[in-house]
PDB file of C-alpha atoms in Angstrom:
ATOM      1  CA  UNK A   1      -0.045  13.729  59.877  1.00 55.00           C
ATOM      2  CA  UNK A   2      -3.791  13.843  61.640  1.00 59.00           C
ATOM      3  CA  UNK A   3      -6.642  13.248  60.128  1.00 62.00           C
ATOM      4  CA  UNK A   4      -9.521  15.506  61.349  1.00 64.00           C
ATOM      5  CA  UNK A   5     -12.507  13.277  59.912  1.00 70.00           C
ATOM      6  CA  UNK A   6     -14.325  11.146  62.195  1.00 71.00           C
ATOM      7  CA  UNK A   7     -15.145   7.390  62.239  1.00 75.00           C
ATOM      8  CA  UNK A   8     -15.728   6.286  58.854  1.00 76.00           C
ATOM      9  CA  UNK A   9     -19.175   3.586  58.134  1.00 79.00           C
ATOM     10  CA  UNK A  10     -19.151   0.985  55.723  1.00 78.00           C
ATOM     11  CA  UNK A  11     -22.672   0.608  53.667  1.00 78.00           C
ATOM     12  CA  UNK A  12     -23.261  -2.642  52.068  1.00 79.00           C
ATOM     13  CA  UNK A  13     -26.310  -3.577  49.761  1.00 78.00           C
ATOM     14  CA  UNK A  14     -29.371  -5.740  51.531  1.00 76.00           C
ATOM     15  CA  UNK A  15     -28.867  -8.921  50.094  1.00 69.00           C
ATOM     16  CA  UNK A  16     -31.659 -11.490  49.541  1.00 64.00           C
ATOM     17  CA  UNK A  17     -31.815 -14.901  50.925  1.00 58.00           C
ATOM     18  CA  UNK A  18     -32.919 -16.152  47.757  1.00 55.00           C
ATOM     19  CA  UNK A  19     -30.315 -14.664  45.773  1.00 55.00           C
ATOM     20  CA  UNK A  20     -27.823 -15.416  48.337  1.00 54.00           C
ATOM     21  CA  UNK A  21     -28.184 -19.262  47.633  1.00 53.00           C
ATOM     22  CA  UNK A  22     -26.058 -20.687  44.177  1.00 58.00           C
ATOM     23  CA  UNK A  23     -29.431 -21.638  42.057  1.00 60.00           C
ATOM     24  CA  UNK A  24     -31.925 -20.092  43.712  1.00 66.00           C
ATOM     25  CA  UNK A  25     -34.017 -23.374  43.719  1.00 76.00           C
ATOM     26  CA  UNK A  26     -34.672 -26.001  46.666  1.00 85.00           C
ATOM     27  CA  UNK A  27     -33.040 -29.092  45.974  1.00 87.00           C
ATOM     28  CA  UNK A  28     -36.241 -31.079  46.622  1.00 91.00           C
ATOM     29  CA  UNK A  29     -37.851 -29.281  44.092  1.00 91.00           C
ATOM     30  CA  UNK A  30     -34.610 -30.660  41.773  1.00 91.00           C
ATOM     31  CA  UNK A  31     -35.397 -34.205  42.887  1.00 93.00           C
ATOM     32  CA  UNK A  32     -38.682 -34.147  42.477  1.00 94.00           C
ATOM     33  CA  UNK A  33     -38.420 -32.728  38.837  1.00 94.00           C
ATOM     34  CA  UNK A  34     -36.445 -35.455  38.037  1.00 95.00           C
ATOM     35  CA  UNK A  35     -38.215 -38.423  39.748  1.00 96.00           C
ATOM     36  CA  UNK A  36     -41.142 -36.771  37.429  1.00 96.00           C
ATOM     37  CA  UNK A  37     -38.825 -36.959  34.248  1.00 97.00           C
ATOM     38  CA  UNK A  38     -37.778 -40.279  35.047  1.00 97.00           C
ATOM     39  CA  UNK A  39     -41.749 -41.317  34.880  1.00 96.00           C
ATOM     40  CA  UNK A  40     -42.733 -39.539  32.116  1.00 95.00           C
ATOM     41  CA  UNK A  41     -39.328 -41.639  30.223  1.00 95.00           C
ATOM     42  CA  UNK A  42     -40.682 -44.931  31.651  1.00 93.00           C
ATOM     43  CA  UNK A  43     -44.299 -44.400  30.760  1.00 92.00           C
ATOM     44  CA  UNK A  44     -42.999 -43.472  27.065  1.00 90.00           C
ATOM     45  CA  UNK A  45     -40.833 -46.515  26.938  1.00 87.00           C
ATOM     46  CA  UNK A  46     -43.482 -49.216  27.850  1.00 85.00           C
ATOM     47  CA  UNK A  47     -46.373 -46.968  25.906  1.00 85.00           C
ATOM     48  CA  UNK A  48     -43.980 -48.143  22.855  1.00 79.00           C
ATOM     49  CA  UNK A  49     -43.292 -51.572  23.715  1.00 73.00           C
ATOM     50  CA  UNK A  50     -47.186 -52.354  23.818  1.00 76.00           C
ATOM     51  CA  UNK A  51     -47.370 -50.794  20.106  1.00 81.00           C
ATOM     52  CA  UNK A  52     -44.735 -53.669  18.925  1.00 80.00           C
ATOM     53  CA  UNK A  53     -45.813 -56.848  17.704  1.00 85.00           C
ATOM     54  CA  UNK A  54     -45.563 -59.524  20.413  1.00 86.00           C
ATOM     55  CA  UNK A  55     -44.202 -61.957  17.906  1.00 89.00           C
ATOM     56  CA  UNK A  56     -41.352 -59.258  17.251  1.00 87.00           C
ATOM     57  CA  UNK A  57     -40.750 -59.413  20.475  1.00 87.00           C
ATOM     58  CA  UNK A  58     -40.423 -63.034  20.576  1.00 91.00           C
ATOM     59  CA  UNK A  59     -38.172 -62.964  17.443  1.00 92.00           C
ATOM     60  CA  UNK A  60     -35.584 -60.720  19.346  1.00 91.00           C
ATOM     61  CA  UNK A  61     -35.319 -62.517  22.357  1.00 93.00           C
ATOM     62  CA  UNK A  62     -35.235 -66.105  20.789  1.00 94.00           C
ATOM     63  CA  UNK A  63     -32.550 -64.976  18.371  1.00 93.00           C
ATOM     64  CA  UNK A  64     -30.293 -63.236  21.325  1.00 92.00           C
ATOM     65  CA  UNK A  65     -30.606 -66.445  23.341  1.00 94.00           C
ATOM     66  CA  UNK A  66     -29.971 -68.604  20.520  1.00 93.00           C
ATOM     67  CA  UNK A  67     -26.359 -66.293  20.172  1.00 94.00           C
ATOM     68  CA  UNK A  68     -27.048 -64.954  16.691  1.00 94.00           C
ATOM     69  CA  UNK A  69     -25.360 -61.816  15.801  1.00 93.00           C
ATOM     70  CA  UNK A  70     -26.745 -58.592  14.523  1.00 93.00           C
ATOM     71  CA  UNK A  71     -25.863 -59.981  10.388  1.00 93.00           C
ATOM     72  CA  UNK A  72     -27.361 -63.202  11.013  1.00 93.00           C
ATOM     73  CA  UNK A  73     -30.287 -62.120  12.707  1.00 93.00           C
ATOM     74  CA  UNK A  74     -31.000 -59.390   9.699  1.00 92.00           C
ATOM     75  CA  UNK A  75     -30.408 -62.769   7.508  1.00 92.00           C
ATOM     76  CA  UNK A  76     -33.288 -64.450   8.942  1.00 93.00           C
ATOM     77  CA  UNK A  77     -35.694 -61.130   8.782  1.00 92.00           C
ATOM     78  CA  UNK A  78     -34.579 -61.367   5.129  1.00 92.00           C
ATOM     79  CA  UNK A  79     -35.339 -65.087   4.318  1.00 92.00           C
ATOM     80  CA  UNK A  80     -38.711 -64.810   6.409  1.00 92.00           C
ATOM     81  CA  UNK A  81     -39.454 -61.752   3.893  1.00 91.00           C
ATOM     82  CA  UNK A  82     -38.511 -63.644   0.905  1.00 93.00           C
ATOM     83  CA  UNK A  83     -40.673 -66.500   2.098  1.00 91.00           C
ATOM     84  CA  UNK A  84     -43.674 -64.491   2.548  1.00 90.00           C
ATOM     85  CA  UNK A  85     -44.005 -64.716   6.376  1.00 88.00           C
ATOM     86  CA  UNK A  86     -45.191 -62.008   8.105  1.00 86.00           C
ATOM     87  CA  UNK A  87     -42.762 -62.753  11.172  1.00 87.00           C
ATOM     88  CA  UNK A  88     -39.472 -63.939  11.015  1.00 91.00           C
ATOM     89  CA  UNK A  89     -40.212 -66.071  14.764  1.00 91.00           C
ATOM     90  CA  UNK A  90     -41.331 -68.695  12.362  1.00 88.00           C
ATOM     91  CA  UNK A  91     -37.642 -69.436  10.739  1.00 90.00           C
ATOM     92  CA  UNK A  92     -36.041 -69.036  14.142  1.00 91.00           C
ATOM     93  CA  UNK A  93     -38.289 -71.646  15.378  1.00 90.00           C
ATOM     94  CA  UNK A  94     -37.508 -74.244  12.361  1.00 90.00           C
ATOM     95  CA  UNK A  95     -33.704 -75.453  12.052  1.00 90.00           C
ATOM     96  CA  UNK A  96     -34.098 -76.011   8.800  1.00 92.00           C
ATOM     97  CA  UNK A  97     -34.870 -72.537   7.791  1.00 90.00           C
ATOM     98  CA  UNK A  98     -32.016 -71.418  10.111  1.00 91.00           C
ATOM     99  CA  UNK A  99     -29.447 -73.313   7.871  1.00 91.00           C
ATOM    100  CA  UNK A 100     -31.223 -72.224   4.692  1.00 90.00           C
ATOM    101  CA  UNK A 101     -31.082 -68.587   5.907  1.00 88.00           C
ATOM    102  CA  UNK A 102     -27.860 -68.238   7.254  1.00 88.00           C
ATOM    103  CA  UNK A 103     -26.349 -70.641   4.280  1.00 85.00           C
ATOM    104  CA  UNK A 104     -27.725 -68.044   1.408  1.00 61.00           C
TER     105      UNK A 104
END
């Protein structure tokens, strides 16, 4: 069998350079966007931390350093509230009040 047709030509559609990459977004743009998100998150955390009462921050740090469990910390808070104190840092600084709070 002899073919009488001439040579064949293959037509392929044109491909854009932007659509040929996997994401279509520059990796540098992704890195800059990620850094921007991290910066926004850190500014939110720092702003929130500034709004917390310094006595509360002191109570958290002292109670953790003293090795109290979450249950014991809650007992100290409840004892401070029952005494009418505005902050539980006064309770955690007094050994007698600590024994009263944890002994109840």
